[in-house]
Amino acid sequence: MGLPGNLKVAVVGATGAVGTEMLRILEARAFPVDELVPLASARSAGRTIRFDGREVAIRELSLEALRGADLSLSAAGASIARGFVREAAAAGTVCIDKSSAFRMEPDVPLVVPEVNPEALEGSPKIIAVPNCTTIVAMMALAPLHRAAGLRSMVLSSYQAVSGAGRDGTRELAEQVEKLHDQVEELGRPDLDALPVGDVFGKTMAFNVLPKIDSFAEDGSTGEEIKTVNESRKILGIFDLDVVATCVRVPVPVGHSVSVLARFSRAITPGEARSLLEEAPGVELRDDPANGVYPSPLEAAGRDEVLVGRIRQAPDHDDALLLFACGDNLRKGAALNGIQIAEHMFSTG
Ligand SMILES: NC(=O)c1ccc[n+]([C@@H]2O[C@H](COP(=O)([O-])OP(=O)(O)OC[C@H]3O[C@@H](n4cnc5c(N)ncnc54)[C@H](OP(=O)(O)O)[C@@H]3O)[C@@H](O)[C@H]2O)c1
């Protein structure tokens, strides 16, 4: 792949969990950044970040600061994205946004490059990066879907606290610090004495919370609704039969999904393993007898989505169970966005 050598690249949310990872990945992949424009809130303006051996001053996000940028990679939240992305795109900047603001807009492609790169045809100016859980699930399922036609899926997620940004990680760390010597007492906890923070709303340390985002009228959470809708859009199966339960777990980095997937024809675990072994961006970890199966700590800091525990669903030769883990900050957000940018600016 060839890339032009003189891109002016804005990173919006450069101080955040995803933004920090974007800067690392831009450097590591030698993305051709001629001029970096790191943007954040007024709180961070004037601070510097180190990029490519230089100190670069962070500026407050504004359309003026984005002027002339070839590319904007943004991870600053949906309401902030709504405030600048359409205008910046109209001014000629390719905007790759990691928030939920534009994902379901009909004119905005929602892209995982290994899964639906064709959605990038026609040089769109705004491209949305899917939700981190959806990306992990799609990386594992798309190769199987291409071969056997996905008909339905039941998904449960186990999502890391860094999915809620820097504040989520900090909240877990503070609570673990407070509770680490009370592990036995937590068998009969004094609920009123447990630490509760603003991010998760209940104690996150030594606990799991089946609530990510707010509850909708039907009892689903926002995260579950995103997972369902985005899976349908990415795969282009608008009537896909899919349900999700999304759960926050006290893991620093790495989202996991357990999936029951049903296909249009019979498919064996052996065929699924062969397909996943060949799939770009996927690493098969499926030898349970020898202790080989995915876990989030093994996926953290890695580019690949790890897939294993592949089993036939009892009495259903067209259905499989599997477990997959991916780094929510990398493939779930920053890396996926930069891979999209590499496609968009590729000259090869
Ligand atoms: N974490 C994940 O795993 C993940 C995965 C996929 C997508 N995302 C999405 O990516 C976005 C960022 O998430 P995150 O986890 O990186 O959050 P985060 O760690 O809380 O970082 C938020 C970033 O946004 C900036 N920001 C806040 N208010 C701003 C404003 N008014 N103007 C400009 N910048 C502002 C912050 O700058 P200051 O430092 O100046 O406050 C910071 O750089 C969210 O939309 C999230 O849903 C996150």
mmCIF file of C-alpha atoms and ligand atoms in Angstrom:
data_model
loop_
_atom_site.group_PDB
_atom_site.id
_atom_site.type_symbol
_atom_site.label_atom_id
_atom_site.label_comp_id
_atom_site.label_asym_id
_atom_site.label_seq_id
_atom_site.Cartn_x
_atom_site.Cartn_y
_atom_site.Cartn_z
ATOM 1 C CA MET A 1 0.000 0.000 0.000
ATOM 2 C CA GLY A 2 1.220 3.504 -0.758
ATOM 3 C CA LEU A 3 0.301 6.557 1.251
ATOM 4 C CA PRO A 4 0.992 10.195 0.401
ATOM 5 C CA GLY A 5 3.745 11.749 2.498
ATOM 6 C CA ASN A 6 2.324 15.070 3.517
ATOM 7 C CA LEU A 7 -0.904 14.737 5.464
ATOM 8 C CA LYS A 8 -2.133 17.233 8.011
ATOM 9 C CA VAL A 9 -3.796 15.053 10.643
ATOM 10 C CA ALA A 10 -6.010 16.274 13.488
ATOM 11 C CA VAL A 11 -6.587 13.980 16.472
ATOM 12 C CA VAL A 12 -9.657 15.142 18.370
ATOM 13 C CA GLY A 13 -9.735 13.895 21.960
ATOM 14 C CA ALA A 14 -5.959 13.487 21.878
ATOM 15 C CA THR A 15 -5.716 13.318 25.684
ATOM 16 C CA GLY A 16 -8.331 10.572 26.122
ATOM 17 C CA ALA A 17 -8.100 6.787 26.378
ATOM 18 C CA VAL A 18 -8.709 6.255 22.653
ATOM 19 C CA GLY A 19 -6.886 9.433 21.576
ATOM 20 C CA THR A 20 -3.700 8.419 23.378
ATOM 21 C CA GLU A 21 -3.839 5.033 21.652
ATOM 22 C CA MET A 22 -4.401 6.728 18.262
ATOM 23 C CA LEU A 23 -1.210 8.740 18.693
ATOM 24 C CA ARG A 24 0.749 5.591 19.580
ATOM 25 C CA ILE A 25 -0.625 3.693 16.579
ATOM 26 C CA LEU A 26 -0.031 6.556 14.119
ATOM 27 C CA GLU A 27 3.609 6.523 15.221
ATOM 28 C CA ALA A 28 3.967 2.741 15.273
ATOM 29 C CA ARG A 29 2.459 2.267 11.788
ATOM 30 C CA ALA A 30 4.461 5.217 10.427
ATOM 31 C CA PHE A 31 1.272 6.839 9.161
ATOM 32 C CA PRO A 32 2.451 9.758 6.996
ATOM 33 C CA VAL A 33 1.733 12.642 9.374
ATOM 34 C CA ASP A 34 3.375 15.777 8.065
ATOM 35 C CA GLU A 35 1.631 18.015 10.605
ATOM 36 C CA LEU A 36 -0.149 16.748 13.718
ATOM 37 C CA VAL A 37 -2.910 18.861 15.255
ATOM 38 C CA PRO A 38 -3.835 17.419 18.679
ATOM 39 C CA LEU A 39 -7.160 18.815 19.871
ATOM 40 C CA ALA A 40 -9.048 18.450 23.149
ATOM 41 C CA SER A 41 -11.138 20.586 25.484
ATOM 42 C CA ALA A 42 -10.141 24.002 26.793
ATOM 43 C CA ARG A 43 -8.911 22.198 29.934
ATOM 44 C CA SER A 44 -6.013 20.679 28.007
ATOM 45 C CA ALA A 45 -5.183 23.573 25.687
ATOM 46 C CA GLY A 46 -1.566 24.636 26.028
ATOM 47 C CA ARG A 47 -0.325 21.308 27.392
ATOM 48 C CA THR A 48 1.951 19.367 25.089
ATOM 49 C CA ILE A 49 2.089 15.774 23.951
ATOM 50 C CA ARG A 50 5.105 13.969 22.576
ATOM 51 C CA PHE A 51 4.707 12.704 19.006
ATOM 52 C CA ASP A 52 7.400 11.361 16.738
ATOM 53 C CA GLY A 53 10.181 12.747 18.957
ATOM 54 C CA ARG A 54 8.690 16.253 19.166
ATOM 55 C CA GLU A 55 6.593 18.150 21.697
ATOM 56 C CA VAL A 56 3.333 19.255 20.071
ATOM 57 C CA ALA A 57 0.990 21.773 21.729
ATOM 58 C CA ILE A 58 -2.599 20.675 22.322
ATOM 59 C CA ARG A 59 -5.204 23.153 21.067
ATOM 60 C CA GLU A 60 -8.832 23.584 21.947
ATOM 61 C CA LEU A 61 -11.140 21.974 19.386
ATOM 62 C CA SER A 62 -12.615 24.453 16.906
ATOM 63 C CA LEU A 63 -13.375 24.551 13.183
ATOM 64 C CA GLU A 64 -10.573 27.062 12.868
ATOM 65 C CA ALA A 65 -8.085 24.601 14.417
ATOM 66 C CA LEU A 66 -9.240 21.946 11.903
ATOM 67 C CA ARG A 67 -8.892 24.220 8.880
ATOM 68 C CA GLY A 68 -6.772 22.630 6.137
ATOM 69 C CA ALA A 69 -6.615 19.208 7.832
ATOM 70 C CA ASP A 70 -6.665 16.313 5.354
ATOM 71 C CA LEU A 71 -7.834 13.912 8.038
ATOM 72 C CA SER A 72 -9.603 14.182 11.394
ATOM 73 C CA LEU A 73 -9.562 11.175 13.696
ATOM 74 C CA SER A 74 -12.002 11.911 16.485
ATOM 75 C CA ALA A 75 -12.709 10.258 19.832
ATOM 76 C CA ALA A 76 -14.265 12.918 22.019
ATOM 77 C CA GLY A 77 -17.872 11.803 22.422
ATOM 78 C CA ALA A 78 -21.045 11.982 20.354
ATOM 79 C CA SER A 79 -22.259 15.459 21.295
ATOM 80 C CA ILE A 80 -18.852 16.951 20.524
ATOM 81 C CA ALA A 81 -18.673 15.107 17.183
ATOM 82 C CA ARG A 82 -22.113 16.441 16.222
ATOM 83 C CA GLY A 83 -20.760 19.938 16.764
ATOM 84 C CA PHE A 84 -17.972 19.824 14.185
ATOM 85 C CA VAL A 85 -17.829 16.726 11.947
ATOM 86 C CA ARG A 86 -20.334 17.735 9.233
ATOM 87 C CA GLU A 87 -18.823 21.221 8.922
ATOM 88 C CA ALA A 88 -15.241 19.925 8.823
ATOM 89 C CA ALA A 89 -16.209 17.336 6.189
ATOM 90 C CA ALA A 90 -17.915 20.029 4.089
ATOM 91 C CA ALA A 91 -14.651 21.983 4.232
ATOM 92 C CA GLY A 92 -12.810 18.993 2.730
ATOM 93 C CA THR A 93 -11.464 17.077 5.745
ATOM 94 C CA VAL A 94 -11.961 13.298 5.790
ATOM 95 C CA CYS A 95 -13.557 12.745 9.223
ATOM 96 C CA ILE A 96 -13.260 9.337 10.870
ATOM 97 C CA ASP A 97 -15.305 9.440 14.056
ATOM 98 C CA LYS A 98 -15.342 6.887 16.859
ATOM 99 C CA SER A 99 -18.406 8.118 18.676
ATOM 100 C CA SER A 100 -21.961 6.905 18.151
ATOM 101 C CA ALA A 101 -23.040 10.244 16.600
ATOM 102 C CA PHE A 102 -23.111 9.210 12.925
ATOM 103 C CA ARG A 103 -23.046 5.415 12.975
ATOM 104 C CA MET A 104 -26.652 4.914 11.949
ATOM 105 C CA GLU A 105 -26.858 7.884 9.554
ATOM 106 C CA PRO A 106 -27.807 6.457 6.134
ATOM 107 C CA ASP A 107 -25.179 8.518 4.296
ATOM 108 C CA VAL A 108 -22.334 7.517 6.650
ATOM 109 C CA PRO A 109 -20.557 4.181 6.177
ATOM 110 C CA LEU A 110 -19.924 2.152 9.343
ATOM 111 C CA VAL A 111 -16.749 0.267 8.653
ATOM 112 C CA VAL A 112 -14.554 -2.555 9.881
ATOM 113 C CA PRO A 113 -11.959 -2.730 7.077
ATOM 114 C CA GLU A 114 -11.575 -6.525 7.237
ATOM 115 C CA VAL A 115 -15.365 -6.961 7.065
ATOM 116 C CA ASN A 116 -16.967 -4.347 4.784
ATOM 117 C CA PRO A 117 -14.241 -2.320 3.016
ATOM 118 C CA GLU A 118 -16.588 -1.912 0.040
ATOM 119 C CA ALA A 119 -18.506 0.636 2.153
ATOM 120 C CA LEU A 120 -15.548 3.009 1.650
ATOM 121 C CA GLU A 121 -16.060 3.157 -2.125
ATOM 122 C CA GLY A 122 -16.970 6.589 -3.465
ATOM 123 C CA SER A 123 -14.592 8.450 -1.126
ATOM 124 C CA PRO A 124 -17.023 9.343 1.672
ATOM 125 C CA LYS A 125 -15.995 12.341 3.755
ATOM 126 C CA ILE A 126 -17.467 11.000 7.024
ATOM 127 C CA ILE A 127 -16.857 7.447 8.164
ATOM 128 C CA ALA A 128 -18.024 6.043 11.493
ATOM 129 C CA VAL A 129 -16.110 3.497 13.560
ATOM 130 C CA PRO A 130 -18.476 0.936 15.116
ATOM 131 C CA ASN A 131 -18.945 0.302 18.794
ATOM 132 C CA CYS A 132 -16.003 -1.611 20.297
ATOM 133 C CA THR A 133 -18.032 -4.722 21.213
ATOM 134 C CA THR A 134 -19.588 -4.884 17.759
ATOM 135 C CA ILE A 135 -16.135 -4.764 16.136
ATOM 136 C CA VAL A 136 -14.896 -7.730 18.203
ATOM 137 C CA ALA A 137 -18.008 -9.758 17.332
ATOM 138 C CA MET A 138 -17.880 -8.854 13.626
ATOM 139 C CA MET A 139 -14.203 -9.813 13.335
ATOM 140 C CA ALA A 140 -15.057 -13.305 14.596
ATOM 141 C CA LEU A 141 -18.332 -13.754 12.719
ATOM 142 C CA ALA A 142 -17.803 -12.139 9.315
ATOM 143 C CA PRO A 143 -15.507 -14.897 7.950
ATOM 144 C CA LEU A 144 -18.108 -17.495 8.984
ATOM 145 C CA HIS A 145 -20.949 -15.391 7.575
ATOM 146 C CA ARG A 146 -19.214 -15.109 4.192
ATOM 147 C CA ALA A 147 -18.975 -18.897 3.994
ATOM 148 C CA ALA A 148 -22.241 -20.047 5.550
ATOM 149 C CA GLY A 149 -24.633 -17.046 5.759
ATOM 150 C CA LEU A 150 -25.364 -15.790 9.268
ATOM 151 C CA ARG A 151 -29.053 -16.143 10.192
ATOM 152 C CA SER A 152 -29.139 -15.219 13.861
ATOM 153 C CA MET A 153 -26.954 -14.484 16.833
ATOM 154 C CA VAL A 154 -27.278 -14.324 20.593
ATOM 155 C CA LEU A 155 -24.432 -12.289 22.068
ATOM 156 C CA SER A 156 -23.295 -11.648 25.631
ATOM 157 C CA SER A 157 -20.453 -9.230 26.256
ATOM 158 C CA TYR A 158 -17.911 -8.827 29.051
ATOM 159 C CA GLN A 159 -16.650 -5.275 28.601
ATOM 160 C CA ALA A 160 -13.576 -3.626 30.118
ATOM 161 C CA VAL A 161 -13.795 -0.476 32.227
ATOM 162 C CA SER A 162 -11.566 1.474 29.796
ATOM 163 C CA GLY A 163 -14.547 1.325 27.428
ATOM 164 C CA ALA A 164 -15.885 4.105 29.652
ATOM 165 C CA GLY A 165 -12.743 6.185 29.031
ATOM 166 C CA ARG A 166 -10.002 7.390 31.383
ATOM 167 C CA ASP A 167 -12.504 8.015 34.170
ATOM 168 C CA GLY A 168 -13.721 4.420 34.045
ATOM 169 C CA THR A 169 -10.221 3.053 34.489
ATOM 170 C CA ARG A 170 -9.539 5.472 37.340
ATOM 171 C CA GLU A 171 -12.775 4.544 39.119
ATOM 172 C CA LEU A 172 -11.974 0.815 39.048
ATOM 173 C CA ALA A 173 -8.392 1.417 40.259
ATOM 174 C CA GLU A 174 -9.596 3.529 43.199
ATOM 175 C CA GLN A 175 -12.167 0.923 44.235
ATOM 176 C CA VAL A 176 -9.713 -1.980 43.966
ATOM 177 C CA GLU A 177 -7.286 -0.012 46.141
ATOM 178 C CA LYS A 178 -10.036 0.500 48.749
ATOM 179 C CA LEU A 179 -11.319 -3.083 48.750
ATOM 180 C CA HIS A 180 -8.289 -5.239 48.000
ATOM 181 C CA ASP A 181 -7.829 -6.401 51.608
ATOM 182 C CA GLN A 182 -11.565 -7.073 52.143
ATOM 183 C CA VAL A 183 -12.019 -9.898 49.685
ATOM 184 C CA GLU A 184 -13.409 -12.294 52.319
ATOM 185 C CA GLU A 185 -15.765 -9.659 53.760
ATOM 186 C CA LEU A 186 -17.166 -9.112 50.262
ATOM 187 C CA GLY A 187 -18.838 -12.511 50.636
ATOM 188 C CA ARG A 188 -21.269 -10.716 52.980
ATOM 189 C CA PRO A 189 -20.862 -7.090 51.980
ATOM 190 C CA ASP A 190 -22.110 -4.053 53.845
ATOM 191 C CA LEU A 191 -23.675 -2.551 50.725
ATOM 192 C CA ASP A 192 -23.900 0.951 52.213
ATOM 193 C CA ALA A 193 -20.150 1.004 52.884
ATOM 194 C CA LEU A 194 -19.074 -0.004 49.371
ATOM 195 C CA PRO A 195 -17.433 2.633 47.168
ATOM 196 C CA VAL A 196 -19.641 3.910 44.362
ATOM 197 C CA GLY A 197 -18.399 6.328 41.698
ATOM 198 C CA ASP A 198 -19.929 8.587 39.067
ATOM 199 C CA VAL A 199 -18.962 6.492 36.035
ATOM 200 C CA PHE A 200 -20.509 3.111 36.837
ATOM 201 C CA GLY A 201 -23.153 4.080 39.424
ATOM 202 C CA LYS A 202 -22.613 0.856 41.419
ATOM 203 C CA THR A 203 -19.457 -0.714 42.823
ATOM 204 C CA MET A 204 -17.363 -1.894 39.862
ATOM 205 C CA ALA A 205 -14.481 -3.588 41.695
ATOM 206 C CA PHE A 206 -15.091 -7.308 42.376
ATOM 207 C CA ASN A 207 -18.450 -7.038 40.619
ATOM 208 C CA VAL A 208 -20.106 -7.235 37.183
ATOM 209 C CA LEU A 209 -22.772 -4.798 36.020
ATOM 210 C CA PRO A 210 -25.331 -5.704 33.338
ATOM 211 C CA LYS A 211 -25.837 -2.053 32.433
ATOM 212 C CA ILE A 212 -23.781 -0.094 29.898
ATOM 213 C CA ASP A 213 -25.337 3.202 28.816
ATOM 214 C CA SER A 214 -28.897 3.994 29.874
ATOM 215 C CA PHE A 215 -31.983 1.771 29.825
ATOM 216 C CA ALA A 216 -34.481 2.135 26.979
ATOM 217 C CA GLU A 217 -38.228 1.636 27.319
ATOM 218 C CA ASP A 218 -38.073 -2.034 26.337
ATOM 219 C CA GLY A 219 -35.493 -2.750 29.074
ATOM 220 C CA SER A 220 -32.504 -2.955 26.718
ATOM 221 C CA THR A 221 -29.509 -0.711 27.311
ATOM 222 C CA GLY A 222 -28.115 1.763 24.806
ATOM 223 C CA GLU A 223 -25.053 -0.460 24.357
ATOM 224 C CA GLU A 224 -27.241 -3.472 23.524
ATOM 225 C CA ILE A 225 -29.252 -1.470 21.006
ATOM 226 C CA LYS A 226 -26.019 -0.228 19.366
ATOM 227 C CA THR A 227 -24.655 -3.775 19.146
ATOM 228 C CA VAL A 228 -27.827 -5.039 17.438
ATOM 229 C CA ASN A 229 -28.260 -2.142 14.997
ATOM 230 C CA GLU A 230 -24.596 -1.817 14.090
ATOM 231 C CA SER A 231 -24.166 -5.560 13.459
ATOM 232 C CA ARG A 232 -27.062 -5.419 10.996
ATOM 233 C CA LYS A 233 -25.648 -2.362 9.208
ATOM 234 C CA ILE A 234 -22.063 -3.688 8.936
ATOM 235 C CA LEU A 235 -23.159 -7.078 7.614
ATOM 236 C CA GLY A 236 -25.872 -5.517 5.429
ATOM 237 C CA ILE A 237 -28.479 -7.923 6.861
ATOM 238 C CA PHE A 238 -31.146 -5.524 8.013
ATOM 239 C CA ASP A 239 -33.463 -8.257 9.293
ATOM 240 C CA LEU A 240 -30.741 -10.225 11.112
ATOM 241 C CA ASP A 241 -32.253 -11.964 14.110
ATOM 242 C CA VAL A 242 -29.950 -10.725 16.899
ATOM 243 C CA VAL A 243 -30.157 -10.136 20.648
ATOM 244 C CA ALA A 244 -27.448 -8.875 23.007
ATOM 245 C CA THR A 245 -26.791 -8.557 26.727
ATOM 246 C CA CYS A 246 -23.876 -6.219 27.482
ATOM 247 C CA VAL A 247 -22.076 -6.489 30.806
ATOM 248 C CA ARG A 248 -19.300 -4.383 32.347
ATOM 249 C CA VAL A 249 -16.606 -6.425 34.096
ATOM 250 C CA PRO A 250 -13.668 -5.284 36.265
ATOM 251 C CA VAL A 251 -11.100 -5.789 33.504
ATOM 252 C CA PRO A 252 -8.836 -2.842 32.550
ATOM 253 C CA VAL A 253 -8.603 -3.407 28.770
ATOM 254 C CA GLY A 254 -10.137 -6.027 26.470
ATOM 255 C CA HIS A 255 -13.767 -6.636 25.550
ATOM 256 C CA SER A 256 -14.964 -10.234 25.284
ATOM 257 C CA VAL A 257 -18.039 -11.679 23.600
ATOM 258 C CA SER A 258 -19.723 -15.031 23.892
ATOM 259 C CA VAL A 259 -21.784 -15.754 20.788
ATOM 260 C CA LEU A 260 -24.308 -18.370 19.688
ATOM 261 C CA ALA A 261 -24.501 -17.997 15.903
ATOM 262 C CA ARG A 262 -26.845 -19.833 13.548
ATOM 263 C CA PHE A 263 -26.116 -20.112 9.836
ATOM 264 C CA SER A 264 -28.005 -20.878 6.602
ATOM 265 C CA ARG A 265 -26.293 -24.228 6.211
ATOM 266 C CA ALA A 266 -24.500 -26.812 8.331
ATOM 267 C CA ILE A 267 -21.067 -25.737 9.572
ATOM 268 C CA THR A 268 -18.668 -27.648 11.804
ATOM 269 C CA PRO A 269 -16.195 -26.278 14.357
ATOM 270 C CA GLY A 270 -13.411 -27.649 12.115
ATOM 271 C CA GLU A 271 -14.589 -25.614 9.122
ATOM 272 C CA ALA A 272 -14.975 -22.517 11.330
ATOM 273 C CA ARG A 273 -11.419 -22.968 12.638
ATOM 274 C CA SER A 274 -10.045 -23.226 9.075
ATOM 275 C CA LEU A 275 -11.908 -20.075 8.043
ATOM 276 C CA LEU A 276 -10.755 -18.118 11.097
ATOM 277 C CA GLU A 277 -7.163 -19.307 10.710
ATOM 278 C CA GLU A 278 -7.099 -17.554 7.308
ATOM 279 C CA ALA A 279 -8.984 -14.434 8.398
ATOM 280 C CA PRO A 280 -6.923 -11.226 8.513
ATOM 281 C CA GLY A 281 -6.871 -9.559 11.925
ATOM 282 C CA VAL A 282 -8.019 -12.737 13.696
ATOM 283 C CA GLU A 283 -5.894 -15.100 15.761
ATOM 284 C CA LEU A 284 -7.311 -18.535 16.457
ATOM 285 C CA ARG A 285 -6.733 -19.583 20.085
ATOM 286 C CA ASP A 286 -8.659 -22.807 20.247
ATOM 287 C CA ASP A 287 -6.944 -25.698 21.959
ATOM 288 C CA PRO A 288 -8.762 -25.890 25.292
ATOM 289 C CA ALA A 289 -7.219 -29.247 26.252
ATOM 290 C CA ASN A 290 -3.857 -27.460 26.341
ATOM 291 C CA GLY A 291 -5.175 -24.348 28.073
ATOM 292 C CA VAL A 292 -5.353 -22.350 24.827
ATOM 293 C CA TYR A 293 -8.423 -20.104 24.715
ATOM 294 C CA PRO A 294 -8.853 -16.315 24.558
ATOM 295 C CA SER A 295 -8.900 -14.025 27.578
ATOM 296 C CA PRO A 296 -8.921 -10.222 27.689
ATOM 297 C CA LEU A 297 -5.502 -9.908 29.329
ATOM 298 C CA GLU A 298 -4.052 -11.867 26.399
ATOM 299 C CA ALA A 299 -5.826 -9.588 23.909
ATOM 300 C CA ALA A 300 -4.838 -6.283 25.571
ATOM 301 C CA GLY A 301 -2.177 -4.390 23.640
ATOM 302 C CA ARG A 302 -2.652 -6.669 20.611
ATOM 303 C CA ASP A 303 -4.028 -5.787 17.190
ATOM 304 C CA GLU A 304 -5.669 -9.169 16.555
ATOM 305 C CA VAL A 305 -9.027 -10.340 17.839
ATOM 306 C CA LEU A 306 -8.534 -13.689 19.580
ATOM 307 C CA VAL A 307 -11.164 -16.382 18.903
ATOM 308 C CA GLY A 308 -11.637 -19.775 20.542
ATOM 309 C CA ARG A 309 -13.975 -22.102 22.472
ATOM 310 C CA ILE A 310 -15.578 -22.985 19.108
ATOM 311 C CA ARG A 311 -18.222 -25.651 19.644
ATOM 312 C CA GLN A 312 -21.213 -27.094 17.845
ATOM 313 C CA ALA A 313 -24.489 -26.065 19.464
ATOM 314 C CA PRO A 314 -26.070 -29.314 20.740
ATOM 315 C CA ASP A 315 -28.551 -30.775 18.223
ATOM 316 C CA HIS A 316 -27.967 -27.959 15.700
ATOM 317 C CA ASP A 317 -25.530 -28.716 12.887
ATOM 318 C CA ASP A 318 -26.039 -25.151 11.587
ATOM 319 C CA ALA A 319 -25.142 -23.394 14.868
ATOM 320 C CA LEU A 320 -21.857 -22.669 16.633
ATOM 321 C CA LEU A 321 -20.786 -21.220 19.958
ATOM 322 C CA LEU A 322 -17.586 -19.203 20.279
ATOM 323 C CA PHE A 323 -15.749 -16.759 22.517
ATOM 324 C CA ALA A 324 -13.712 -13.787 21.259
ATOM 325 C CA CYS A 325 -11.601 -11.071 22.900
ATOM 326 C CA GLY A 326 -10.212 -7.850 21.444
ATOM 327 C CA ASP A 327 -8.484 -4.728 22.715
ATOM 328 C CA ASN A 328 -11.319 -2.188 22.907
ATOM 329 C CA LEU A 329 -8.965 0.792 22.662
ATOM 330 C CA ARG A 330 -7.033 -0.608 19.676
ATOM 331 C CA LYS A 331 -9.096 -2.782 17.281
ATOM 332 C CA GLY A 332 -12.263 -1.624 19.069
ATOM 333 C CA ALA A 333 -11.503 2.031 18.341
ATOM 334 C CA ALA A 334 -8.122 3.608 17.494
ATOM 335 C CA LEU A 335 -6.618 0.922 15.242
ATOM 336 C CA ASN A 336 -9.851 0.372 13.329
ATOM 337 C CA GLY A 337 -10.027 4.133 12.645
ATOM 338 C CA ILE A 338 -6.439 4.302 11.431
ATOM 339 C CA GLN A 339 -6.930 1.234 9.202
ATOM 340 C CA ILE A 340 -9.877 3.088 7.632
ATOM 341 C CA ALA A 341 -7.613 6.101 7.085
ATOM 342 C CA GLU A 342 -5.007 3.857 5.437
ATOM 343 C CA HIS A 343 -7.697 2.602 3.011
ATOM 344 C CA MET A 344 -8.953 6.106 2.307
ATOM 345 C CA PHE A 345 -5.542 7.620 1.588
ATOM 346 C CA SER A 346 -3.970 4.606 -0.062
ATOM 347 C CA THR A 347 -2.508 5.433 -3.443
ATOM 348 C CA GLY A 348 -1.757 1.810 -4.319
HETATM 349 N N1 LIG B 1 -12.833 3.669 25.289
HETATM 350 C C1 LIG B 1 -13.218 2.837 24.346
HETATM 351 O O1 LIG B 1 -12.982 1.610 24.426
HETATM 352 C C2 LIG B 1 -13.944 3.325 23.139
HETATM 353 C C3 LIG B 1 -14.129 2.439 22.086
HETATM 354 C C4 LIG B 1 -14.831 2.861 20.951
HETATM 355 C C5 LIG B 1 -15.299 4.154 20.898
HETATM 356 N N2 LIG B 1 -15.095 5.008 21.946
HETATM 357 C C6 LIG B 1 -15.642 6.367 21.819
HETATM 358 O O2 LIG B 1 -14.567 7.296 21.714
HETATM 359 C C7 LIG B 1 -14.942 8.524 22.340
HETATM 360 C C8 LIG B 1 -13.886 8.896 23.380
HETATM 361 O O3 LIG B 1 -13.800 7.863 24.330
HETATM 362 P P1 LIG B 1 -12.591 7.731 25.359
HETATM 363 O O4 LIG B 1 -12.821 6.416 26.002
HETATM 364 O O5 LIG B 1 -11.276 8.017 24.726
HETATM 365 O O6 LIG B 1 -12.954 8.932 26.408
HETATM 366 P P2 LIG B 1 -12.029 9.710 27.447
HETATM 367 O O7 LIG B 1 -10.863 8.902 27.862
HETATM 368 O O8 LIG B 1 -12.960 10.204 28.483
HETATM 369 O O9 LIG B 1 -11.470 10.962 26.593
HETATM 370 C C9 LIG B 1 -12.316 11.979 26.125
HETATM 371 C C10 LIG B 1 -11.544 12.921 25.228
HETATM 372 O O10 LIG B 1 -12.445 13.894 24.712
HETATM 373 C C11 LIG B 1 -11.934 15.190 24.988
HETATM 374 N N3 LIG B 1 -12.999 16.166 25.187
HETATM 375 C C12 LIG B 1 -13.903 16.194 26.198
HETATM 376 N N4 LIG B 1 -14.684 17.298 26.072
HETATM 377 C C13 LIG B 1 -14.260 17.938 24.948
HETATM 378 C C14 LIG B 1 -14.652 19.140 24.286
HETATM 379 N N5 LIG B 1 -15.661 19.900 24.751
HETATM 380 N N6 LIG B 1 -13.985 19.514 23.174
HETATM 381 C C15 LIG B 1 -12.955 18.762 22.694
HETATM 382 N N7 LIG B 1 -12.540 17.618 23.282
HETATM 383 C C16 LIG B 1 -13.187 17.221 24.384
HETATM 384 C C17 LIG B 1 -11.124 15.012 26.248
HETATM 385 O O11 LIG B 1 -10.234 16.110 26.387
HETATM 386 P P3 LIG B 1 -9.776 16.689 27.841
HETATM 387 O O12 LIG B 1 -8.626 15.834 28.298
HETATM 388 O O13 LIG B 1 -9.356 18.086 27.524
HETATM 389 O O14 LIG B 1 -10.961 16.599 28.741
HETATM 390 C C18 LIG B 1 -10.431 13.689 25.944
HETATM 391 O O15 LIG B 1 -9.346 13.900 25.088
HETATM 392 C C19 LIG B 1 -16.357 8.296 22.889
HETATM 393 O O16 LIG B 1 -17.287 8.719 21.935
HETATM 394 C C20 LIG B 1 -16.429 6.801 23.032
HETATM 395 O O17 LIG B 1 -17.748 6.320 22.975
HETATM 396 C C21 LIG B 1 -14.425 4.635 23.059
#
